[in-house]
Coordinates of N, CA and C in Angstrom, one line a residue:
M128 N 162.7 129.0 119.5 CA 162.9 129.2 120.9 C 162.2 128.0 121.7
W129 N 162.9 127.5 122.7 CA 162.3 126.4 123.5 C 162.5 126.7 125.0
F130 N 161.6 126.1 125.8 CA 161.7 126.3 127.2 C 161.5 125.0 127.9
L131 N 162.2 124.8 129.0 CA 161.9 123.7 130.0 C 160.9 124.3 130.9
L132 N 159.7 123.7 130.8 CA 158.5 124.3 131.5 C 158.7 124.1 133.0
K133 N 158.9 122.8 133.5 CA 158.9 122.6 134.9 C 159.5 121.2 135.2
G134 N 160.2 121.1 136.2 CA 160.7 119.8 136.7 C 159.9 119.3 137.9
F135 N 159.8 118.1 138.1 CA 159.1 117.5 139.3 C 159.7 116.2 139.6
V136 N 160.1 116.0 140.9 CA 160.7 114.8 141.3 C 159.7 114.2 142.3
H137 N 159.4 112.9 142.1 CA 158.5 112.2 143.0 C 159.4 111.6 144.1
H138 N 158.9 111.2 145.2 CA 159.6 110.7 146.3 C 160.5 109.5 145.9
S139 N 161.7 109.5 146.3 CA 162.6 108.4 146.0 C 162.9 107.7 147.3
Q140 N 162.9 106.4 147.2 CA 163.2 105.6 148.4 C 164.1 104.4 148.1
K141 N 164.6 103.8 149.1 CA 165.4 102.6 148.9 C 164.5 101.4 148.5
Q142 N 165.1 100.4 147.8 CA 164.3 99.3 147.4 C 163.7 98.6 148.7
G143 N 162.5 98.1 148.6 CA 161.8 97.4 149.6 C 161.2 98.2 150.7
Q144 N 161.1 99.5 150.6 CA 160.6 100.4 151.6 C 159.1 100.7 151.4
N145 N 158.7 101.9 151.8 CA 157.2 102.2 151.8 C 156.5 102.1 150.5
L146 N 157.2 102.4 149.4 CA 156.6 102.3 148.1 C 156.7 101.0 147.3
K147 N 157.2 100.0 148.0 CA 157.5 98.7 147.4 C 156.4 98.1 146.7
K148 N 155.1 98.3 147.1 CA 154.0 97.7 146.4 C 153.3 98.6 145.4
V149 N 153.8 99.8 145.2 CA 153.2 100.7 144.3 C 153.7 100.5 142.9
H150 N 152.8 100.2 142.0 CA 153.2 99.9 140.6 C 153.9 101.1 140.0
P151 N 154.9 100.9 139.2 CA 155.6 102.0 138.6 C 154.7 102.9 137.7
A152 N 153.7 102.3 137.1 CA 152.8 103.2 136.3 C 152.0 104.1 137.2
E153 N 151.7 103.7 138.4 CA 151.0 104.5 139.4 C 151.9 105.6 139.9
L154 N 153.2 105.3 140.1 CA 154.2 106.3 140.5 C 154.3 107.4 139.4
G155 N 154.4 106.9 138.1 CA 154.5 107.8 137.0 C 153.3 108.7 136.8
K156 N 152.1 108.1 137.0 CA 150.8 108.8 136.9 C 150.8 109.9 137.9
T157 N 151.1 109.6 139.2 CA 151.1 110.6 140.3 C 152.0 111.8 140.0
A158 N 153.2 111.5 139.5 CA 154.1 112.6 139.2 C 153.6 113.4 138.0
L159 N 153.1 112.8 137.0 CA 152.7 113.5 135.8 C 151.4 114.3 136.1
K160 N 150.5 113.8 136.8 CA 149.3 114.5 137.2 C 149.6 115.7 138.0
Q161 N 150.6 115.6 139.0 CA 151.0 116.7 139.8 C 151.7 117.8 138.9
L162 N 152.5 117.3 138.0 CA 153.1 118.3 137.1 C 152.1 119.1 136.2
I163 N 151.1 118.3 135.7 CA 150.1 119.0 134.9 C 149.3 120.0 135.8
A164 N 149.0 119.6 137.0 CA 148.2 120.5 137.9 C 149.0 121.7 138.3
K165 N 150.3 121.5 138.6 CA 151.1 122.6 139.1 C 151.4 123.6 138.0
T166 N 151.4 123.2 136.7 CA 151.7 124.1 135.6 C 150.5 124.5 134.9
N167 N 149.3 124.0 135.3 CA 148.0 124.4 134.7 C 148.1 124.1 133.2
L168 N 148.7 123.0 132.8 CA 148.9 122.6 131.4 C 147.6 122.1 130.8
D169 N 147.3 122.6 129.6 CA 146.2 122.0 128.9 C 146.7 120.7 128.2
V170 N 146.1 119.6 128.7 CA 146.6 118.3 128.2 C 146.4 118.1 126.7
N171 N 145.5 118.9 126.1 CA 145.3 118.8 124.6 C 146.4 119.5 123.8
S172 N 147.3 120.2 124.5 CA 148.4 120.8 123.9 C 149.7 119.9 123.8
V173 N 149.6 118.8 124.5 CA 150.8 117.9 124.6 C 150.9 117.1 123.3
D174 N 152.1 117.2 122.7 CA 152.3 116.5 121.4 C 152.8 115.1 121.7
E175 N 153.5 114.8 122.8 CA 154.1 113.5 123.0 C 154.5 113.3 124.5
V176 N 154.4 112.1 124.9 CA 154.9 111.8 126.3 C 156.0 110.7 126.1
I177 N 157.1 111.0 126.8 CA 158.3 110.0 126.7 C 158.7 109.7 128.1
I178 N 158.6 108.5 128.5 CA 158.9 108.0 129.9 C 160.0 107.0 129.8
G179 N 161.1 107.2 130.6 CA 162.1 106.2 130.8 C 161.8 105.2 131.8
N180 N 162.1 103.9 131.5 CA 161.8 102.8 132.4 C 162.7 101.6 132.0
T181 N 163.5 101.1 133.0 CA 164.4 100.0 132.6 C 163.7 98.7 132.8
G182 N 162.8 98.5 133.8 CA 162.2 97.3 134.1 C 160.7 97.3 133.8
N183 N 160.4 97.3 132.5 CA 159.0 97.4 132.1 C 158.2 96.3 132.7
P184 N 157.1 96.6 133.4 CA 156.3 95.5 134.0 C 155.5 94.8 132.9
P185 N 155.2 93.5 133.1 CA 154.5 92.8 132.0 C 153.1 93.3 131.7
D186 N 152.5 94.0 132.6 CA 151.2 94.5 132.3 C 151.2 96.0 131.9
A187 N 152.4 96.5 131.6 CA 152.5 97.9 131.1 C 153.8 98.0 130.3
V188 N 154.0 97.2 129.2 CA 155.2 97.1 128.5 C 155.6 98.5 127.8
N189 N 154.6 99.2 127.4 CA 154.8 100.6 127.0 C 154.3 101.5 128.1
I190 N 155.0 101.5 129.2 CA 154.6 102.2 130.4 C 154.3 103.7 130.2
S191 N 155.0 104.3 129.2 CA 154.8 105.7 128.9 C 153.3 105.9 128.4
R192 N 152.8 105.0 127.6 CA 151.4 105.1 127.1 C 150.5 104.9 128.3
V193 N 150.7 104.0 129.2 CA 149.9 103.7 130.3 C 149.8 104.9 131.2
V194 N 151.0 105.5 131.5 CA 151.1 106.7 132.4 C 150.4 107.8 131.8
A195 N 150.6 108.0 130.5 CA 150.0 109.2 129.8 C 148.4 109.1 129.8
L196 N 147.9 107.9 129.5 CA 146.4 107.8 129.4 C 145.8 107.9 130.8
N197 N 146.5 107.3 131.8 CA 146.0 107.4 133.2 C 146.2 108.8 133.8
S198 N 146.9 109.6 133.2 CA 147.1 111.0 133.7 C 146.2 112.0 133.0
G199 N 145.4 111.5 132.1 CA 144.4 112.4 131.4 C 144.9 112.9 130.1
I200 N 146.1 112.4 129.6 CA 146.5 112.8 128.3 C 145.6 112.2 127.3
P201 N 145.2 112.9 126.2 CA 144.3 112.4 125.2 C 144.8 111.2 124.5
L202 N 143.9 110.3 124.0 CA 144.3 109.1 123.3 C 145.1 109.5 122.0
K203 N 144.8 110.7 121.4 CA 145.5 111.1 120.2 C 147.0 111.4 120.3
T204 N 147.4 111.6 121.6 CA 148.8 111.9 121.9 C 149.7 110.7 121.9
S205 N 150.8 110.7 121.1 CA 151.7 109.6 121.1 C 152.5 109.5 122.4
A206 N 152.9 108.3 122.7 CA 153.8 108.1 123.9 C 154.7 106.9 123.6
Y207 N 155.9 107.0 124.0 CA 156.8 105.9 123.9 C 157.7 105.8 125.1
T208 N 158.3 104.6 125.4 CA 159.1 104.3 126.5 C 160.6 104.2 126.1
V209 N 161.5 104.8 126.8 CA 162.9 104.7 126.6 C 163.5 103.7 127.6
H210 N 164.4 102.8 127.2 CA 165.1 101.9 128.1 C 166.6 102.1 127.9
R211 N 167.2 102.7 128.9 CA 168.6 102.9 128.9 C 169.1 102.7 130.3
N212 N 169.7 101.6 130.6 CA 170.1 101.4 132.0 C 170.7 102.6 132.7
C213 N 170.2 103.0 133.8 CA 170.7 104.0 134.7 C 170.5 105.4 134.1
A214 N 170.0 105.5 132.9 CA 169.8 106.9 132.3 C 168.5 107.0 131.5
S215 N 167.6 106.2 131.8 CA 166.3 106.2 131.0 C 165.6 107.5 131.0
A216 N 165.4 108.0 132.2 CA 164.7 109.3 132.4 C 165.5 110.4 131.7
L217 N 166.8 110.5 131.9 CA 167.6 111.5 131.2 C 167.5 111.4 129.7
E218 N 167.5 110.2 129.2 CA 167.4 110.0 127.7 C 166.0 110.4 127.2
S219 N 165.0 110.2 128.0 CA 163.7 110.6 127.6 C 163.6 112.2 127.5
I220 N 164.2 112.8 128.5 CA 164.2 114.3 128.5 C 165.1 114.8 127.3
S221 N 166.2 114.2 127.0 CA 167.0 114.5 125.9 C 166.2 114.4 124.6
N222 N 165.5 113.3 124.5 CA 164.7 113.0 123.3 C 163.6 114.1 123.1
G223 N 163.0 114.5 124.2 CA 161.9 115.6 124.1 C 162.6 116.9 123.8
Y224 N 163.7 117.2 124.3 CA 164.4 118.4 124.0 C 164.7 118.5 122.5
E225 N 165.2 117.4 122.0 CA 165.6 117.4 120.5 C 164.4 117.6 119.6
K226 N 163.2 117.0 120.0 CA 162.0 117.2 119.2 C 161.5 118.6 119.3
I227 N 161.6 119.2 120.4 CA 161.2 120.6 120.5 C 162.2 121.5 119.8
K228 N 163.5 121.3 120.0 CA 164.5 122.1 119.4 C 164.4 122.0 117.8
S229 N 164.1 120.9 117.3 CA 164.0 120.7 115.9 C 162.8 121.3 115.3
G230 N 161.8 121.7 116.1 CA 160.6 122.3 115.6 C 159.5 121.3 115.2
T231 N 159.8 120.0 115.5 CA 158.8 119.0 115.1 C 157.6 118.9 116.1
M232 N 157.9 119.4 117.4 CA 156.9 119.3 118.4 C 157.0 120.6 119.3
D233 N 155.9 121.0 119.9 CA 156.0 122.1 120.8 C 155.9 121.8 122.3
V234 N 155.2 120.8 122.7 CA 155.0 120.4 124.1 C 155.3 118.9 124.2
V235 N 156.3 118.5 124.9 CA 156.7 117.1 125.2 C 156.8 117.0 126.7
L236 N 156.1 116.0 127.3 CA 156.3 115.7 128.7 C 157.2 114.5 128.7
A237 N 158.3 114.6 129.5 CA 159.3 113.6 129.5 C 159.8 113.4 131.0
G238 N 160.2 112.2 131.3 CA 160.7 111.8 132.6 C 160.9 110.4 132.7
G239 N 160.8 109.9 133.9 CA 161.0 108.4 134.2 C 160.2 107.9 135.4
T240 N 160.0 106.6 135.4 CA 159.4 106.0 136.5 C 159.9 104.6 136.7
E241 N 160.0 104.1 137.9 CA 160.7 102.8 138.2 C 160.3 102.4 139.6
S242 N 160.2 101.0 139.7 CA 160.1 100.4 141.1 C 161.0 99.3 141.1
M243 N 162.2 99.5 141.6 CA 163.2 98.4 141.7 C 162.7 97.4 142.7
S244 N 161.8 97.7 143.6 CA 161.3 96.7 144.6 C 160.5 95.6 143.9
Q245 N 160.0 95.9 142.7 CA 159.2 95.0 142.0 C 160.0 94.2 140.9
M246 N 161.3 94.5 140.9 CA 162.2 93.8 139.9 C 162.7 92.6 140.5
P247 N 162.7 91.5 139.8 CA 163.3 90.3 140.4 C 164.8 90.5 140.6
T248 N 165.3 89.9 141.7 CA 166.8 90.0 141.9 C 167.4 88.6 141.5
L249 N 168.2 88.6 140.6 CA 168.9 87.4 140.1 C 170.3 87.3 140.7
L250 N 170.6 86.3 141.4 CA 171.9 86.1 142.0 C 172.6 84.9 141.3
P251 N 173.9 85.0 141.2 CA 174.7 83.9 140.7 C 174.5 82.7 141.5
K252 N 174.6 81.5 140.9 CA 174.4 80.2 141.6 C 175.4 80.0 142.8
K253 N 176.6 80.7 142.7 CA 177.6 80.5 143.7 C 177.2 81.2 145.0
I254 N 176.2 82.0 145.0 CA 175.7 82.7 146.2 C 174.7 81.8 146.9
P255 N 174.9 81.5 148.2 CA 174.0 80.6 148.9 C 172.5 81.1 148.8
R256 N 171.6 80.2 148.8 CA 170.1 80.5 148.7 C 169.6 81.1 150.0
H257 N 170.3 80.9 151.1 CA 169.7 81.3 152.4 C 169.9 82.8 152.6
L258 N 170.5 83.6 151.7 CA 170.6 85.0 151.8 C 169.3 85.7 151.8

């Protein structure tokens, strides 16, 4: 038997708005800490953390590990990042579901974090530079 414990959505905004300077690891940490607090989850019971992220920042290439540790998840708990354009968070949730369903894990925290405002925008050369 398995259960989806709780879902939590952090504020979503358009690129370049109020959260443009907030690091994606900080966004993920905020959401994960709120989820842990709202569910009164014992962080020692967490088997794994899986976070989806398409644009891994250079200072947090395994952003899932960074988010987990900064959220109070113990060092002993494994964490990995999923990269799947436009579906990274859903893929991480799917991976967590499969691990719980198979009986290999009991508690998996899964979701996604992203800051498209901090992603470089690459334009084709044919587009004028003055845009």
